[in-house]
Coordinates of C-alpha atoms in Angstrom, one line a residue:
M1 CA -5.7 -15.9 -1.0
S2 CA -7.9 -13.2 -1.5
Q3 CA -10.6 -10.9 0.3
E4 CA -13.6 -9.7 -0.3
A5 CA -14.7 -5.8 0.5
P6 CA -17.0 -4.9 2.0
T7 CA -19.8 -2.6 0.8
F8 CA -20.9 -1.5 4.5
H9 CA -19.3 -0.3 7.4
N10 CA -19.8 1.4 10.5
V11 CA -17.6 4.8 10.5
T12 CA -18.5 6.1 13.9
A13 CA -17.3 2.3 15.7
S14 CA -13.6 2.4 13.2
R15 CA -12.7 6.2 14.6
A16 CA -14.3 4.5 18.2
A17 CA -11.2 1.9 17.6
A18 CA -8.9 4.2 16.6
R19 CA -9.5 6.4 19.7
R20 CA -8.5 3.0 21.7
A21 CA -5.7 3.1 20.3
P22 CA -3.8 5.9 21.0
R23 CA -0.1 7.0 19.5
P24 CA 2.9 5.9 22.2
G25 CA 4.4 9.0 24.0
T26 CA 7.0 7.8 25.6
V27 CA 10.1 4.0 25.0
A28 CA 7.0 3.2 28.3
E29 CA 3.6 3.4 26.5
T30 CA 5.2 1.3 23.0
G31 CA 5.1 -1.3 25.7
L32 CA 8.5 -2.4 24.7
S33 CA 11.5 -2.5 26.1
V34 CA 14.2 0.2 25.0
L35 CA 16.1 -2.7 24.2
Y36 CA 14.4 -4.5 21.7
L37 CA 13.9 -0.8 20.1
G38 CA 17.4 -0.2 20.0
D39 CA 18.0 -3.4 17.4
L40 CA 14.6 -2.2 15.9
L41 CA 16.4 1.1 14.8
V42 CA 20.0 -0.1 13.9
K43 CA 18.3 -2.7 11.6
Q44 CA 16.2 -0.4 9.4
L45 CA 20.3 2.2 9.6
F46 CA 22.1 -0.9 8.8
E47 CA 19.4 -2.1 6.2
Q48 CA 18.8 1.6 4.9
G49 CA 22.5 4.0 5.2
V50 CA 21.8 7.0 7.2
L51 CA 18.8 8.5 7.5
D52 CA 16.2 11.5 10.0
L53 CA 14.8 11.8 12.3
H54 CA 11.3 11.7 10.0
Q55 CA 12.8 8.4 8.5
L56 CA 13.0 6.6 11.7
S57 CA 9.9 8.3 12.7
R58 CA 8.2 6.9 9.6
G59 CA 10.2 3.6 9.9
T60 CA 9.0 2.7 12.7
A61 CA 5.7 3.6 12.7
L62 CA 6.4 5.7 16.4
A63 CA 6.4 8.9 16.7
G64 CA 9.7 11.8 16.4
G65 CA 9.6 12.0 21.0
V66 CA 10.2 8.0 20.9
V67 CA 12.5 8.3 18.0
E68 CA 14.8 10.8 20.2
E69 CA 14.8 8.7 23.1
I70 CA 15.9 6.2 21.8
C71 CA 18.8 7.6 19.5
R72 CA 19.9 8.5 23.1
F73 CA 20.7 5.0 24.7
L74 CA 22.1 3.7 21.7
R75 CA 24.4 7.0 21.0
D76 CA 25.2 6.1 25.2
E77 CA 25.6 2.6 24.3
G78 CA 28.7 3.6 20.7
R79 CA 26.4 2.4 18.1
L80 CA 25.0 5.6 16.3
E81 CA 26.8 8.3 15.9
V82 CA 25.6 11.8 14.2
R83 CA 26.5 12.9 10.9
G84 CA 24.9 16.1 10.8
Q85 CA 22.0 17.9 9.9
G86 CA 19.0 17.2 7.1
S87 CA 16.7 19.9 5.1
G88 CA 15.0 22.2 8.3
G89 CA 17.8 21.5 10.7
V90 CA 17.1 17.6 11.4
L91 CA 19.2 15.3 12.6
R92 CA 20.8 12.5 10.4
F93 CA 21.9 9.4 12.2
G94 CA 24.3 6.3 11.1
L95 CA 25.7 3.3 12.7
T96 CA 29.2 3.0 14.6
D97 CA 31.2 0.4 13.9
R98 CA 29.8 -1.1 17.6
G99 CA 26.3 0.1 16.1
R100 CA 26.5 -2.2 13.1
A101 CA 28.5 -5.4 14.4
S102 CA 24.8 -5.0 17.2
A103 CA 22.8 -4.6 13.8
L104 CA 24.3 -8.8 12.2
E105 CA 23.7 -10.2 15.3
A106 CA 19.5 -8.2 15.7
L107 CA 19.3 -9.5 12.3
N108 CA 20.8 -13.0 13.0
R109 CA 18.0 -13.3 16.3
D110 CA 14.9 -11.9 13.7
G111 CA 15.1 -10.5 10.8
Y112 CA 12.6 -8.4 11.0
S113 CA 13.2 -4.6 10.7
G114 CA 9.5 -3.1 9.4
E115 CA 7.4 -1.1 11.9
A116 CA 7.8 -1.5 15.1
P117 CA 5.9 -4.2 17.4
V118 CA 2.7 -4.2 19.3
T119 CA 3.1 -7.0 22.4
L120 CA 0.5 -10.1 22.7
E121 CA -0.8 -9.1 25.6
A122 CA -2.6 -5.5 23.6
Y123 CA -2.9 -8.4 20.1
S124 CA -4.9 -9.7 22.5
A125 CA -6.9 -6.9 24.3
R126 CA -7.3 -5.5 20.4
V127 CA -8.9 -8.4 19.1
R128 CA -11.4 -8.6 22.2
S129 CA -12.2 -5.0 21.8
Q130 CA -13.4 -5.3 17.8
A131 CA -14.7 -8.8 18.4
L132 CA -17.0 -10.0 15.7
S133 CA -19.6 -10.6 18.6
D134 CA -19.8 -6.4 18.2
V135 CA -21.1 -6.7 14.6
A136 CA -25.2 -6.1 14.7
I137 CA -26.5 -8.9 12.0
R138 CA -30.3 -8.5 11.0
R139 CA -33.0 -9.8 7.9
D140 CA -33.1 -6.3 6.8
T141 CA -29.0 -5.9 6.8
V142 CA -28.8 -9.0 5.1
M143 CA -31.3 -9.1 2.4
A144 CA -30.0 -5.4 1.8
A145 CA -26.6 -6.5 1.1
F146 CA -27.6 -9.2 -1.4
A147 CA -29.9 -7.2 -2.8
D148 CA -28.0 -7.2 -6.1
T149 CA -26.8 -10.7 -6.1
V150 CA -29.7 -13.9 -7.7
I151 CA -30.6 -15.6 -4.8
D152 CA -32.7 -17.3 -3.1
P153 CA -34.1 -15.4 0.2
A154 CA -34.4 -18.8 2.6
L155 CA -31.3 -18.9 1.6
L156 CA -30.0 -15.8 3.0
D157 CA -32.3 -16.9 5.9
Q158 CA -29.9 -19.3 6.7
L159 CA -26.9 -17.4 6.2
G160 CA -27.9 -15.1 7.9
P161 CA -27.8 -16.3 11.5
G162 CA -25.1 -18.2 10.8
L163 CA -22.7 -15.5 10.8
H164 CA -24.4 -14.0 13.3
S165 CA -24.4 -17.4 15.9
G166 CA -20.2 -17.3 15.5
R167 CA -19.8 -20.6 14.6
A168 CA -18.1 -22.4 12.0
M169 CA -20.5 -23.4 8.6
F170 CA -20.1 -26.1 6.6
I171 CA -21.1 -25.0 2.9
H172 CA -22.0 -28.0 0.3
G173 CA -23.5 -28.2 -2.8
E174 CA -22.8 -29.3 -6.4
A175 CA -19.7 -27.1 -8.7
G176 CA -21.4 -24.4 -9.7
T177 CA -23.8 -24.2 -7.9
G178 CA -22.0 -20.7 -6.2
K179 CA -21.2 -21.4 -3.5
S180 CA -17.6 -19.8 -3.3
Y181 CA -19.5 -16.8 -5.5
I182 CA -21.3 -16.3 -1.4
A183 CA -19.4 -17.1 0.7
R184 CA -16.5 -14.6 -0.3
R185 CA -19.8 -12.0 0.3
L186 CA -20.9 -12.8 3.9
V187 CA -17.8 -10.3 4.3
R188 CA -20.2 -7.1 3.6
L189 CA -22.2 -8.7 6.7
L190 CA -19.5 -7.6 8.7
E191 CA -20.2 -4.1 9.2
G192 CA -17.1 -1.9 10.8
E193 CA -13.3 -1.4 11.0
V194 CA -10.0 -3.2 12.3
L195 CA -7.4 -2.3 13.7
I196 CA -4.5 -5.0 13.2
P197 CA -0.1 -4.9 13.4
H198 CA 1.7 -4.4 12.0
A199 CA 3.8 -7.5 13.5
I200 CA 2.9 -8.5 17.4
L201 CA 6.1 -9.9 19.6
V202 CA 5.9 -12.7 21.1
G203 CA 8.4 -14.5 22.7
G204 CA 11.9 -11.7 21.5
K205 CA 10.4 -12.5 18.3
A206 CA 8.1 -10.3 15.6
V207 CA 5.6 -12.2 14.0
R208 CA 4.4 -10.2 10.9
C209 CA 0.5 -9.8 10.4
F210 CA -0.1 -7.2 8.5
D211 CA -0.5 -8.1 5.0
P212 CA -1.4 -5.9 1.7
A213 CA -2.8 -8.8 -0.2
V214 CA -5.1 -10.7 3.0
H215 CA -5.6 -6.8 4.6
Q216 CA -7.8 -3.7 2.7
A217 CA -5.9 -1.4 4.9
L218 CA -8.0 2.5 4.5
D219 CA -7.2 6.4 4.1
D220 CA -7.9 8.5 6.7
P221 CA -9.0 11.2 4.8
E222 CA -8.4 13.7 7.9
A223 CA -5.1 12.8 8.5
S224 CA -2.2 15.5 8.0
P225 CA 1.3 15.5 6.5
A226 CA 2.6 15.8 10.0
A227 CA 0.3 12.9 11.4
Q228 CA 1.7 10.8 8.4
L229 CA 4.8 11.4 9.7
Y230 CA 3.8 9.9 13.0
L231 CA 4.5 13.2 14.9
E232 CA 1.5 14.4 15.8
D233 CA -0.8 12.9 18.6
G234 CA -3.2 10.8 17.3
H235 CA -3.5 7.2 16.2
D236 CA -1.4 4.6 16.7
P237 CA 0.4 3.6 13.4
R238 CA 1.3 0.4 14.1
Y239 CA -1.9 -0.6 13.5
V240 CA -3.2 -0.6 9.7
R241 CA -7.2 0.6 10.0
C242 CA -8.1 -2.0 7.9
R243 CA -11.9 -3.7 6.6
R244 CA -12.5 -6.5 8.7
P245 CA -10.6 -8.8 6.7
C246 CA -11.3 -12.3 4.4
V247 CA -8.9 -14.7 3.7
V248 CA -10.3 -17.6 1.6
T249 CA -7.8 -19.9 0.8
G250 CA -8.2 -23.3 -1.5
G251 CA -6.7 -27.0 -2.5
E252 CA -3.5 -24.7 -2.1
L253 CA -4.2 -25.5 1.9
T254 CA -1.3 -27.7 3.8
M255 CA -1.6 -28.3 7.7
E256 CA 1.7 -26.2 8.3
R257 CA 0.2 -22.8 7.1
L258 CA -2.0 -23.2 10.2
E259 CA 0.6 -23.1 11.8
I260 CA 3.4 -20.2 12.3
Q261 CA 5.6 -19.5 9.0
Y262 CA 9.3 -18.7 9.6
D263 CA 12.0 -18.2 6.8
A264 CA 15.5 -19.6 7.5
A265 CA 16.7 -17.7 4.8
T266 CA 15.6 -14.1 6.2
H267 CA 14.9 -15.3 9.9
I268 CA 11.5 -13.7 9.6
H269 CA 7.9 -14.9 11.4
Q270 CA 4.5 -14.9 9.4
A271 CA 1.4 -15.7 11.2
P272 CA -0.8 -17.8 9.7
V273 CA -4.0 -17.1 7.6
Q274 CA -6.1 -17.8 10.3
L275 CA -5.0 -15.2 12.8
L276 CA -4.0 -13.3 9.5
A277 CA -8.4 -13.5 9.4
N278 CA -9.2 -12.2 12.8
N279 CA -12.3 -10.8 14.2
G280 CA -13.2 -11.3 10.3
M281 CA -13.4 -14.7 8.4
L282 CA -11.6 -17.6 6.8
V283 CA -13.1 -19.7 4.1
I284 CA -12.0 -22.7 3.7
D285 CA -12.6 -23.7 -0.5
D286 CA -13.0 -26.9 -2.0
L287 CA -13.1 -29.3 1.2
G288 CA -11.3 -32.0 0.7
R289 CA -9.1 -31.3 -1.9
Q290 CA -5.9 -30.3 0.7
R291 CA -3.2 -32.1 1.1
M292 CA -4.5 -33.2 4.8
T293 CA -7.5 -35.5 5.1
P294 CA -10.6 -33.6 5.9
T295 CA -10.4 -35.7 9.7
E296 CA -7.0 -34.2 10.0
L297 CA -8.4 -30.3 8.2
F298 CA -11.3 -30.4 11.3
N299 CA -9.5 -31.9 13.9
R300 CA -7.3 -28.8 13.8
W301 CA -10.3 -26.4 14.3
I302 CA -11.5 -28.5 17.1
V303 CA -10.0 -27.0 20.4
P304 CA -9.7 -22.9 18.5
L305 CA -13.8 -22.9 17.6
E306 CA -14.4 -24.3 21.3
E307 CA -11.8 -22.2 23.5
R308 CA -12.2 -19.7 20.8
R309 CA -8.2 -18.8 21.0
D310 CA -5.4 -20.7 19.4
F311 CA -2.4 -21.9 20.3
L312 CA 1.1 -21.6 18.0
A313 CA 4.7 -22.0 18.1
L314 CA 7.9 -19.8 16.9
S315 CA 10.4 -21.2 15.9
N316 CA 12.1 -21.9 18.2
G317 CA 10.3 -23.6 20.1
Y318 CA 7.8 -21.2 22.2
H319 CA 4.0 -21.7 22.7
F320 CA 1.6 -18.7 22.9
S321 CA -2.3 -19.0 22.8
V322 CA -4.1 -15.8 20.9
P323 CA -7.8 -15.3 20.3
F324 CA -9.5 -16.8 17.8
D325 CA -12.5 -14.8 16.7
V326 CA -12.6 -16.0 13.4
A327 CA -16.1 -16.8 11.2
L328 CA -15.0 -20.1 9.6
V329 CA -16.6 -20.9 6.6
F330 CA -16.1 -24.0 5.0
S331 CA -16.9 -25.5 1.0
T332 CA -17.4 -28.1 -0.4
N333 CA -18.6 -30.1 -3.7
L334 CA -18.3 -33.1 -2.0
D335 CA -20.8 -35.6 -0.6
P336 CA -20.4 -34.1 3.0
L337 CA -20.9 -37.4 5.0
T338 CA -17.7 -38.6 3.1
L339 CA -15.1 -35.9 4.5
A340 CA -16.2 -36.4 8.4
D341 CA -18.7 -38.3 10.0
A342 CA -22.1 -37.5 11.6
A343 CA -20.5 -36.9 15.3
F344 CA -18.2 -34.3 13.7
L345 CA -20.9 -32.8 11.5
R346 CA -22.4 -32.5 14.5
R347 CA -19.7 -29.7 15.5
I348 CA -20.4 -27.8 13.2
G349 CA -23.0 -25.6 13.5
Y350 CA -24.5 -24.5 10.3
K351 CA -25.0 -27.4 7.5
I352 CA -26.4 -24.9 4.3
R353 CA -27.1 -26.8 0.8
F354 CA -27.1 -25.2 -2.7
S355 CA -29.1 -26.6 -4.9
P356 CA -29.4 -26.0 -9.0
L357 CA -31.0 -22.6 -9.5
S358 CA -34.6 -22.3 -10.0
R359 CA -35.9 -21.9 -13.9
D360 CA -36.3 -17.8 -12.9
A361 CA -33.2 -17.6 -11.0
Y362 CA -31.0 -18.9 -14.1
L363 CA -33.1 -15.9 -16.0
A364 CA -32.4 -13.4 -14.0
I365 CA -28.4 -13.9 -13.7
W366 CA -28.8 -14.3 -17.4
Q367 CA -29.4 -11.1 -17.7
Q368 CA -27.2 -10.2 -15.7
Q369 CA -24.9 -11.1 -17.2
C370 CA -25.7 -9.9 -20.3
E371 CA -25.7 -6.5 -18.9
A372 CA -21.8 -7.3 -17.7
L373 CA -20.6 -8.6 -20.7
G374 CA -22.4 -5.1 -22.8
L375 CA -24.3 -7.9 -25.1
P376 CA -28.0 -7.7 -25.5
C377 CA -30.5 -9.5 -24.1
E378 CA -32.7 -12.1 -25.3
A379 CA -35.5 -13.9 -23.5
E380 CA -35.8 -16.7 -26.8
L381 CA -32.1 -17.4 -27.0
A382 CA -31.9 -17.8 -23.1
E383 CA -35.7 -20.3 -23.2
F384 CA -33.6 -21.8 -25.7
V385 CA -30.6 -22.6 -23.5
I386 CA -33.0 -24.0 -20.8
D387 CA -34.9 -25.7 -23.2
E388 CA -32.5 -27.3 -25.7
L389 CA -28.6 -27.2 -24.9
H390 CA -29.4 -28.3 -20.0
A391 CA -32.5 -29.9 -21.4
R392 CA -31.4 -33.0 -23.5
F393 CA -28.4 -33.5 -21.7
G394 CA -29.7 -33.5 -18.3
V395 CA -27.2 -30.9 -16.8
P396 CA -28.4 -29.4 -14.0
L397 CA -29.7 -25.1 -13.5
L398 CA -26.3 -23.8 -12.3
A399 CA -25.2 -20.7 -11.8
C400 CA -21.8 -20.1 -13.2
H401 CA -24.0 -20.9 -16.4
P402 CA -24.7 -17.6 -17.7
R403 CA -21.5 -16.3 -16.8
D404 CA -19.5 -19.4 -18.3
L405 CA -21.5 -19.0 -21.6
L406 CA -21.4 -15.6 -22.4
S407 CA -18.8 -15.8 -21.9
L408 CA -17.8 -17.9 -24.7
A409 CA -20.2 -16.6 -26.8
G410 CA -18.6 -12.9 -26.7
D411 CA -14.6 -14.4 -27.8
Q412 CA -16.4 -15.9 -31.1
L413 CA -18.2 -13.0 -32.0
A414 CA -15.2 -10.3 -31.0
Y415 CA -13.3 -13.5 -32.8
R416 CA -16.0 -13.2 -36.1
G417 CA -16.7 -10.0 -35.9
G418 CA -20.6 -10.1 -34.4
S419 CA -22.1 -7.9 -32.3
A420 CA -25.5 -9.6 -30.9
P421 CA -25.1 -13.7 -29.6
D422 CA -27.6 -16.0 -31.5
R423 CA -28.4 -20.3 -31.3
E424 CA -25.1 -21.3 -33.9
T425 CA -22.9 -19.0 -31.3
L426 CA -24.5 -20.2 -28.1
A427 CA -24.8 -24.1 -29.7
W428 CA -20.8 -23.6 -30.7
A429 CA -20.1 -21.6 -26.7
W430 CA -21.9 -25.5 -24.5
Q431 CA -20.1 -27.5 -27.1
T432 CA -16.8 -26.2 -26.2
Y433 CA -17.7 -25.6 -22.7
F434 CA -18.5 -28.8 -22.0
G435 CA -16.5 -30.8 -24.9
D436 CA -17.6 -33.8 -27.1
F437 CA -16.2 -37.4 -25.5
S438 CA -18.4 -39.3 -27.4
D439 CA -15.4 -41.2 -28.6
S440 CA -14.0 -41.2 -25.1
S441 CA -14.3 -45.2 -23.7
H442 CA -17.3 -44.1 -21.5
G443 CA -19.3 -43.3 -24.4
D444 CA -22.0 -41.4 -22.5
V445 CA -21.9 -37.6 -24.0
A446 CA -24.9 -37.1 -21.6
A447 CA -23.2 -38.4 -18.4
N448 CA -20.0 -37.2 -19.4
R449 CA -21.9 -33.4 -19.5
R450 CA -23.7 -33.4 -16.6
D451 CA -20.1 -34.3 -15.0
A452 CA -18.0 -31.6 -16.4
S453 CA -21.1 -29.3 -14.3

């Protein structure tokens, strides 16, 4: 899974979103019980040893006053004791024998020991408050976002309305036509920033939601050192300010990854990919190559797409629902009618075909790739590739070819010590890229090369 960062964002909207998540000043304002927060604190102390008030505040993402309230509760229960003072006279806390026993019990019930979660109700309200429907996608914005990309404007005029509608999109066409590349870059159109919780409390279990491998956190340039300690009023640090997410998954996707993941060894629950993508995009690439049938995969999305909510379950069977605010994009190089019947395809609002390039578009991408690789760009050589190689072997002009051929040519130049590609180098790159299967039982080199494209 990966994420493409958008170029455009709305700073005013992001600050407004942060103001809608004020920092809790008391245990009651967190929406969590003192019993749960007490268990969270003892788990952190059990794993990390003696900690002072500042460290507990950072570890739980709670204000110092809230942590003090929890510590008083734990001391009254005999699970916590003061272990002296640190620098600046800040109290340091450690577990009693009773506290260590309770920490083991708590870890056995739920292994999560990170930042305090938010309630399911608070998370649902947060998703609705920063919904994709609030993002106004206009044609001039779309064209500006893809000004640095060689793409047919008519294609953008299909993708833009599709993303604006919030309905699922089905992108199809030959391999190498740029489907995956463009799909990832669509997130550029989703302006604004969102708040994503570290975890969500569901049925007494914390479900990890923020994933640094997926979510691109934004540093707050206005944060003061005191705010970094979570001790002053302001944004609730149980949420992370992020760009709208774009989650990409391909042939590795299994049906299990669309449900809550549970690690029996650590007793930790992890959110599925579509929940990680909430308020953003989910691109299912290489459709038809997953470890389940396309029909099974399509059927998984019927209810979320129609009701705009998803139904999930914890490892103990506890069922719950969450808002489904995801721009869902399917991408495949297979024939759509081999993946699903026409009746089902009608459920997907937008079917968009990516075709081979025009000659001018191919030449424009060739020039871009030459500049990116630091190679001189000679129109004669690009025309040689089109007229002598593509034409001779009947290989369509695909968006991936300039990048791949020039990259191989660059490898050859680095190996031989050259500085500029010539016809011989590009012919070598072509032969290396497509291969020569003339001695195979198939016999037809041109056909093999078409398949390779």
